[in-house]
Coordinates of C-alpha atoms in Angstrom, one line a residue:
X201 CA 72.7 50.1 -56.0
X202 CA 74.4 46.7 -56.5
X203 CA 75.7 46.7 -52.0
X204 CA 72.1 48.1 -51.5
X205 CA 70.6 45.4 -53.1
X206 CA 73.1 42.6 -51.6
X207 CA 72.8 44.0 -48.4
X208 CA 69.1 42.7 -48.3
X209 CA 69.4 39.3 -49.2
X210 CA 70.8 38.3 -46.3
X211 CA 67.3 39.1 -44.4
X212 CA 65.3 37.4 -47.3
X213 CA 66.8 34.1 -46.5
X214 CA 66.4 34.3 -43.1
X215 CA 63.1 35.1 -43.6
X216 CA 62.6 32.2 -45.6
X217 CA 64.5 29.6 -43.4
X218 CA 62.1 31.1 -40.6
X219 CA 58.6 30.4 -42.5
X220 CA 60.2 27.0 -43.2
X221 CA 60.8 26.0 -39.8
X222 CA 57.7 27.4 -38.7
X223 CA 55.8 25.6 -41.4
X224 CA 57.6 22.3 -40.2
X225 CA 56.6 22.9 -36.4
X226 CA 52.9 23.2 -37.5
X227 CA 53.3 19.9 -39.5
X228 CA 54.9 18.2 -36.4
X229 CA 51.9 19.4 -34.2
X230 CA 49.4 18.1 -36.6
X231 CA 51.0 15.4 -36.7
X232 CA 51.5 14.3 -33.2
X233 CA 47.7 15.3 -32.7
X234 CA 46.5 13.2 -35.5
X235 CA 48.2 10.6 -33.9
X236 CA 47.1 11.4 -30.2
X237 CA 44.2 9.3 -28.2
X238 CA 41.3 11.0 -28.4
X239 CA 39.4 12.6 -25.1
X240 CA 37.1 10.4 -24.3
X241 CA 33.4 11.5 -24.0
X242 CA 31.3 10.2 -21.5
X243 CA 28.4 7.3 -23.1
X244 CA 25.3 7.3 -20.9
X245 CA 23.9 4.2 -19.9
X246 CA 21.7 2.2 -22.0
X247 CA 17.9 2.4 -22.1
X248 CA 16.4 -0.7 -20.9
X249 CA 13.3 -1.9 -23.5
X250 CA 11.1 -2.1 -20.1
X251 CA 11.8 -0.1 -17.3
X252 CA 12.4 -1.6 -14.1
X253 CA 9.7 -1.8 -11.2
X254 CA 10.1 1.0 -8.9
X255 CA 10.7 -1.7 -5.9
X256 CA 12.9 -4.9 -6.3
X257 CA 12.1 -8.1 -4.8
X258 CA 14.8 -7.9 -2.5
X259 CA 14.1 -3.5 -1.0
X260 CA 10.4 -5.4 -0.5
X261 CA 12.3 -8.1 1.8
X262 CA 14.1 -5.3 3.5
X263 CA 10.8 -3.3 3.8
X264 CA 8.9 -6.3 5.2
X265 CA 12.2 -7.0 8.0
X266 CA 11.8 -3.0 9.0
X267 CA 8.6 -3.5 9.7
X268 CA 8.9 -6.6 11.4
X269 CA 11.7 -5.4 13.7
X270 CA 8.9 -2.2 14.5
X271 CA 6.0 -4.4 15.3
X272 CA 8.2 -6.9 17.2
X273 CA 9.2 -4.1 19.4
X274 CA 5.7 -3.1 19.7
X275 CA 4.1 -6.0 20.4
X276 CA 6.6 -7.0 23.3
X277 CA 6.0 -4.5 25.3
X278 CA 1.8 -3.4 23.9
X279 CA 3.4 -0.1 23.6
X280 CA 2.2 1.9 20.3
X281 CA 4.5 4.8 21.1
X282 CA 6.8 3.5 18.2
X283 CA 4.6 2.0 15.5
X284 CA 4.0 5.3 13.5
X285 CA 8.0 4.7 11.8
X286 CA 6.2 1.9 10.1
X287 CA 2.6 2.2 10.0
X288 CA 0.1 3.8 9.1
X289 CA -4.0 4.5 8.1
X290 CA -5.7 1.3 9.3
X291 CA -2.8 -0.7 10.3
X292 CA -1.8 1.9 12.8
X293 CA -5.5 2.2 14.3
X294 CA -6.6 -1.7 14.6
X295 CA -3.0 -2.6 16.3
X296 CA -3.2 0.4 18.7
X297 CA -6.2 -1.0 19.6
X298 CA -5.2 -4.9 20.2
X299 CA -2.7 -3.5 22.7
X300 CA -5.2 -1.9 24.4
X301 CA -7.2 -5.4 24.2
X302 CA -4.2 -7.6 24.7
X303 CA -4.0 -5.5 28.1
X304 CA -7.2 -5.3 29.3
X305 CA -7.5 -9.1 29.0
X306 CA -4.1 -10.0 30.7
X307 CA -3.1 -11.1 27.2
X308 CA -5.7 -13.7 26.7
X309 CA -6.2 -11.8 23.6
X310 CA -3.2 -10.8 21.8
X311 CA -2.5 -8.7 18.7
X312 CA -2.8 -10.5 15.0
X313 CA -0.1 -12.6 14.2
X314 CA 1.4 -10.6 11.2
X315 CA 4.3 -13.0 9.1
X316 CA 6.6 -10.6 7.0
X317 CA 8.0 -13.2 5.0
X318 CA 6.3 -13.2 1.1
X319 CA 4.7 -15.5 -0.9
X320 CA 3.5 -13.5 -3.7
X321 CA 4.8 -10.1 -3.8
X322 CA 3.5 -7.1 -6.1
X323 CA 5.7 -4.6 -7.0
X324 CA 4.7 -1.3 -8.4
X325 CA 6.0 0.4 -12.4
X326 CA 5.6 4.1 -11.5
X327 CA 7.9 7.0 -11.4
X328 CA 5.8 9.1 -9.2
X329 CA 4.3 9.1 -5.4
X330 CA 2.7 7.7 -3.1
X331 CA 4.0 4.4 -4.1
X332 CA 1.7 1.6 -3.1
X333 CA 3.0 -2.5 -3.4
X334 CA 0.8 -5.3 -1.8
X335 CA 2.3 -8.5 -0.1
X336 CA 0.6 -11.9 0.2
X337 CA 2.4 -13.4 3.2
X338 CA 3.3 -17.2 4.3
X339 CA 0.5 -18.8 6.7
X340 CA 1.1 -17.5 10.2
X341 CA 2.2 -19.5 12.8
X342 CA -1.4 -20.0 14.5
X343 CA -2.8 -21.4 11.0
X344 CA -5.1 -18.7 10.6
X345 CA -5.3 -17.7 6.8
X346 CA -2.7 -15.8 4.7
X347 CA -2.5 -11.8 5.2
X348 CA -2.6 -9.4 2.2
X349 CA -0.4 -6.5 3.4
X350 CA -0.4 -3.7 1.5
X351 CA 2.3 -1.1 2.1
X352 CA 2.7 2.7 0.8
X353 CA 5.6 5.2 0.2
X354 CA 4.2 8.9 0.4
X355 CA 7.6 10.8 -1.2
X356 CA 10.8 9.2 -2.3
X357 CA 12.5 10.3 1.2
X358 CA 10.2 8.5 3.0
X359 CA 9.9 4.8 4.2
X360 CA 7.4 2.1 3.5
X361 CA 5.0 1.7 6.0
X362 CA 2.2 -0.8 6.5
X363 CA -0.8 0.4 5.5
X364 CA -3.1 -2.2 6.2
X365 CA -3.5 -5.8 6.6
X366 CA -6.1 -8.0 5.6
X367 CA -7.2 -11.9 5.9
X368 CA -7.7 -13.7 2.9
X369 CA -11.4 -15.3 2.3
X370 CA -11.3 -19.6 2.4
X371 CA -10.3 -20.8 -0.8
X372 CA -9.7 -17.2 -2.2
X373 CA -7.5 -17.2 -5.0
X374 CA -5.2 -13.7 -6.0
X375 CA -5.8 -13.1 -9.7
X376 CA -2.9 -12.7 -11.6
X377 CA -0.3 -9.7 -11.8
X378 CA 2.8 -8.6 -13.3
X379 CA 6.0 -10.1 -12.4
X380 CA 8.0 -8.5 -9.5
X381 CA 10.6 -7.6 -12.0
X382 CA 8.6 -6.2 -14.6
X383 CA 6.1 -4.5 -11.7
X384 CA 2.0 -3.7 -11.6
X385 CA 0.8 -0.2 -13.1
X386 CA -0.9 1.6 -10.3
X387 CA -4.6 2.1 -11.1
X388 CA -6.3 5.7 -10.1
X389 CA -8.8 5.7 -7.6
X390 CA -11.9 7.3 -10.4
X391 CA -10.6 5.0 -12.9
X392 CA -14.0 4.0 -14.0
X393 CA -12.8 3.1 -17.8
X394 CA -10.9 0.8 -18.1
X395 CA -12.7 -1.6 -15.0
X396 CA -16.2 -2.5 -14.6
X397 CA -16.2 -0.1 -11.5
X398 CA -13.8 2.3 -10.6
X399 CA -11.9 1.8 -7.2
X400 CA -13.9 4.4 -5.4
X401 CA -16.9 3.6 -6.6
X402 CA -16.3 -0.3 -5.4
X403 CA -15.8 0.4 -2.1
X404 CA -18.6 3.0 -2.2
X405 CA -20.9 0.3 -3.4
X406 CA -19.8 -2.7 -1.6
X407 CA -20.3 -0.5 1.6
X408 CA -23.7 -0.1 0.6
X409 CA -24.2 -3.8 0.2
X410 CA -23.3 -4.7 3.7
X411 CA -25.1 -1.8 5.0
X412 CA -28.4 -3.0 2.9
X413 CA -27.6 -6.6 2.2
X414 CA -30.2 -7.6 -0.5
X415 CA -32.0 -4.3 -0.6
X416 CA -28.5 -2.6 -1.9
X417 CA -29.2 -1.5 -5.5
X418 CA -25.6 -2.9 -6.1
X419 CA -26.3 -6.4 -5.2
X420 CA -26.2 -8.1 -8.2
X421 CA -23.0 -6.9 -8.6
X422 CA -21.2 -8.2 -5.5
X423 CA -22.3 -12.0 -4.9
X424 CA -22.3 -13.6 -1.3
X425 CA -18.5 -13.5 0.6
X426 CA -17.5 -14.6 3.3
X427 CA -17.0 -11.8 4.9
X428 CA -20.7 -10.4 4.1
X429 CA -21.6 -13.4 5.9
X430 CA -20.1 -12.9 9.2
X431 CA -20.9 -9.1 9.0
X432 CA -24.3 -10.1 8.6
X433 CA -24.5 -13.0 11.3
X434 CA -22.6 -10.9 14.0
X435 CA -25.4 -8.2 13.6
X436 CA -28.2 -10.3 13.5
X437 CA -26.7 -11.9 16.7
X438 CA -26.4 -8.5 18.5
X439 CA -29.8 -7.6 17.8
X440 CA -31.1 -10.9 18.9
X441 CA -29.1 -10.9 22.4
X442 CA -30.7 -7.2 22.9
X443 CA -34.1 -7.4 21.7
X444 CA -35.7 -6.9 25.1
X445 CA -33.7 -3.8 26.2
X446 CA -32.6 -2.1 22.7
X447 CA -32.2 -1.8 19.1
X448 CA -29.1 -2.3 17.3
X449 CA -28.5 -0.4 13.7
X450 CA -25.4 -0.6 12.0
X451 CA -23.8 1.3 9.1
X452 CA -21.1 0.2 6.5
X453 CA -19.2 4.0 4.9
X454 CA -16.5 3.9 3.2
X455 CA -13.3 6.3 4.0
X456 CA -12.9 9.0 1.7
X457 CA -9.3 8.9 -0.3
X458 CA -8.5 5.6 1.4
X459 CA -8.9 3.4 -1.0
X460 CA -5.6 2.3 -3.3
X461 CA -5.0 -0.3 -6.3
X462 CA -3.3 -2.3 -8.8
X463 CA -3.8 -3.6 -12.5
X464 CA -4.0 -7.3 -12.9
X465 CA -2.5 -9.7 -15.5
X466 CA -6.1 -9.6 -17.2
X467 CA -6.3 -5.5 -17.3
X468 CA -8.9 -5.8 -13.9
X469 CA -7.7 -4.5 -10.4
X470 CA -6.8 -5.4 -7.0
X471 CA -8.5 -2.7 -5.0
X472 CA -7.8 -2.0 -1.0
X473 CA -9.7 0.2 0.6
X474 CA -10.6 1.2 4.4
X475 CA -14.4 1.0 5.6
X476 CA -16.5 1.8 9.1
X477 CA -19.2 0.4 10.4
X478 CA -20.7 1.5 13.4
X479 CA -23.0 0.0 15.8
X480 CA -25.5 1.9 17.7
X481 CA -27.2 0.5 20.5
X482 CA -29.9 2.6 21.6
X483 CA -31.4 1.1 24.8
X484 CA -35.3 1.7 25.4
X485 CA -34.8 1.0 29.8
X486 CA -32.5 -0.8 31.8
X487 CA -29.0 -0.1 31.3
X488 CA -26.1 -2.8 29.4
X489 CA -23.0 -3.6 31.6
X490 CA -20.3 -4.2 29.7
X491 CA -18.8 -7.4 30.5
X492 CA -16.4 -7.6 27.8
X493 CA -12.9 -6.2 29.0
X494 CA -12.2 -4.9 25.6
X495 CA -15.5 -2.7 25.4
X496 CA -15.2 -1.5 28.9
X497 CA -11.1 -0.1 28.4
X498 CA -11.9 2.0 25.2
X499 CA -15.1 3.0 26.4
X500 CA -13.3 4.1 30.1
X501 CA -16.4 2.9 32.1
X502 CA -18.1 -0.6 32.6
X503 CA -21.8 0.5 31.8
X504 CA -24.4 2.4 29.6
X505 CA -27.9 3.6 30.3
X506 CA -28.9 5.5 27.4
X507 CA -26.9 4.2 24.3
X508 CA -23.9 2.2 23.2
X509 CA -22.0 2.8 19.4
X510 CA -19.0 0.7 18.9
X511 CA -17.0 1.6 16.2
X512 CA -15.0 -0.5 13.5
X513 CA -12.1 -0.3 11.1
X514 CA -12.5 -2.4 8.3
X515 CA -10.4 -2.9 5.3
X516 CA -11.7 -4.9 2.0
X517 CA -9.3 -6.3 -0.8
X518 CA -11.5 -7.3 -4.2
X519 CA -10.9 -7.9 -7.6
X520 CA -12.6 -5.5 -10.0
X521 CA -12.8 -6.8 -13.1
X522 CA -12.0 -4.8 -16.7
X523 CA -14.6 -2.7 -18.4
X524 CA -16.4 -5.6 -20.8
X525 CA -15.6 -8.4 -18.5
X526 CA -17.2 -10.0 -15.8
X527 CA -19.9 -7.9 -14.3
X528 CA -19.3 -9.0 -10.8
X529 CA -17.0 -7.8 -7.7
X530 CA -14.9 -10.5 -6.1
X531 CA -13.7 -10.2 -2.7
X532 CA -10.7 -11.6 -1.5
X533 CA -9.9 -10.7 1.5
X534 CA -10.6 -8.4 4.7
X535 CA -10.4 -7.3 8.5
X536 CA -13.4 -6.3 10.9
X537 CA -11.5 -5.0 14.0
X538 CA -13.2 -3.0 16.8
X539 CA -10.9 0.6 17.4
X540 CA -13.2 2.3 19.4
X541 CA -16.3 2.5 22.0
X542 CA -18.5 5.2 23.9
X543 CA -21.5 5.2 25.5
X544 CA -23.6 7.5 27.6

């Protein structure tokens, strides 16, 4: 009993010198990993208290360059093959057209001088598409007035592209907007809430005013502008030079879905938006020879016997005031530019 029970205590104090080392790793290991650098976890990037416009002053500059280099291209050689990599809607229409004019007068008439340098730049605070911004450029080099450019973005894999230009009024002054770093909230086209008209219903109206003129039910709300005025006189002057041989009617639409805006300092809106008016000569005998080069190219002959309609893009910038506001329309600026002619 007494070897049996020696014979085992060998074993026991092995055993126990084993836990005891074992117990001493484990204490080592928590040890050297309380005293280990922790893994570090990645931090995301602060928030920023205002979010940043969804174009910077400087991608505009870039933007304005592209389409500078496009047009440059263009108008050296009256080709508009190339133009569609940076415009679009209106713009692309009226400049295809002053290369056919600049041609068919042996450049006596050339295209609009177009600057793409800023002077007031409007950035737009959206996270979705199309993405509009608008441009007030430098005086071009020929002195005629300031251009409001206003350029869109229809995905985020596509470019900006001129969208239309426009001339601004004499003594027009832009309301005020958001700065370019803190960008202009887009406004929806039937936003009739929050302005004293909404977008679509501007254009709609103001259409109707220089279709009607003081018969418009909507002429209270859109006081004398300049370019009313020479809408107005250029008809009148039409149907004065023709009275003998013809009538002359004309009608201002507006273009559904083309019509695109931004929020102003004061809650209002600039709006942009493409019109066309039409011209229909109807002649009652004789027959109208078309001396003006222009007329003659796009209408591929150099006379008409029966009728003559002209054709012409138009694009109106105005500032729609907010809902409880001012209860009139201002325009600021706009572009009457013949794109096409037939005749029979």
């Amino acid at each position: 009993m007494t070897a049996r029970t020696t014979g085992h205590r060998p074993g026991a104090a092995r055993l126990r010198r084993r836990l005891a080392g074992t117990a001493v790793a484990v204490a080592a290991a928590l040890g050297l990993a309380a005293c280990a650098n922790p893994v570090p976890e990645p931090t995301p990037d602060a928030v920023p208290a205002v979010p940043p416009p969804a174009l910077t002053v400087a991608q505009s500059t870039d933007v304005l360059d592209q389409v500078g280099t496009v047009l440059a291209a263009g108008d050296e050689a009256l080709d508009a093959s190339g133009l569609g990599a940076r415009l679009v809607g209106p713009a692309l229409a009226i400049r295809s057209a002053e290369y056919v004019r600049a041609t068919a007068t042996n450049g006596e008439r050339p295209p609009v001088v177009i600057p793409t340098t800023a002077q007031t730049t409007i950035t737009p605070d959206t996270t979705s598409w199309p993405r509009t911004q608008m441009v007030v450029t430098t005086q071009p080099d020929d002195l005629q007035a300031p251009l409001l450019l206003v350029l869109m973005q229809d995905g985020p894999r596509d470019p900006y592209r001129l969208w239309s230009w426009a001339r601004l009024g004499p003594s027009v002054q832009m309301p005020p907007t958001a700065t370019p770093e803190e960008g202009s909230e887009p406004v929806a086209a039937d936003d009739g809430t929050s302005l004293l008209l909404s977008p679509t219903e501007a254009m709609a109206q103001y259409a109707d005013v220089l279709t009607n003129g003081d018969a418009s039910a909507a002429a209270a709300t859109f006081p004398a502008d300049f370019f009313r005025t020479a809408i107005t006189e250029a008809r009148n002057q039409t149907a004065a030079s023709l009275q003998a041989v013809a009538t002359v009617a004309e009608t201002v639409s507006p273009e559904a879905g083309a019509v695109t805006a931004l929020r102003t300092a004061d809650g209002g809106a600039i709006v942009v938006g493409q019109l066309t008016t039409v011209t229909t000569v109807t002649l009652s005998q004789g027959s109208i020879t078309l001396n003006d080069p222009f007329d003659a190219a796009l209408a591929g002959k150099g006379s008409v016997s029966s009728n003559l309609v002209r054709t012409w893009t138009d694009v109106v910038a105005m500032y729609v005031p907010p809902a409880g506001g001012a209860q009139q329309v201002t325009v600021l600026a706009a572009e009457h530019a013949r794109t096409a002619v037939t005749g029979e």
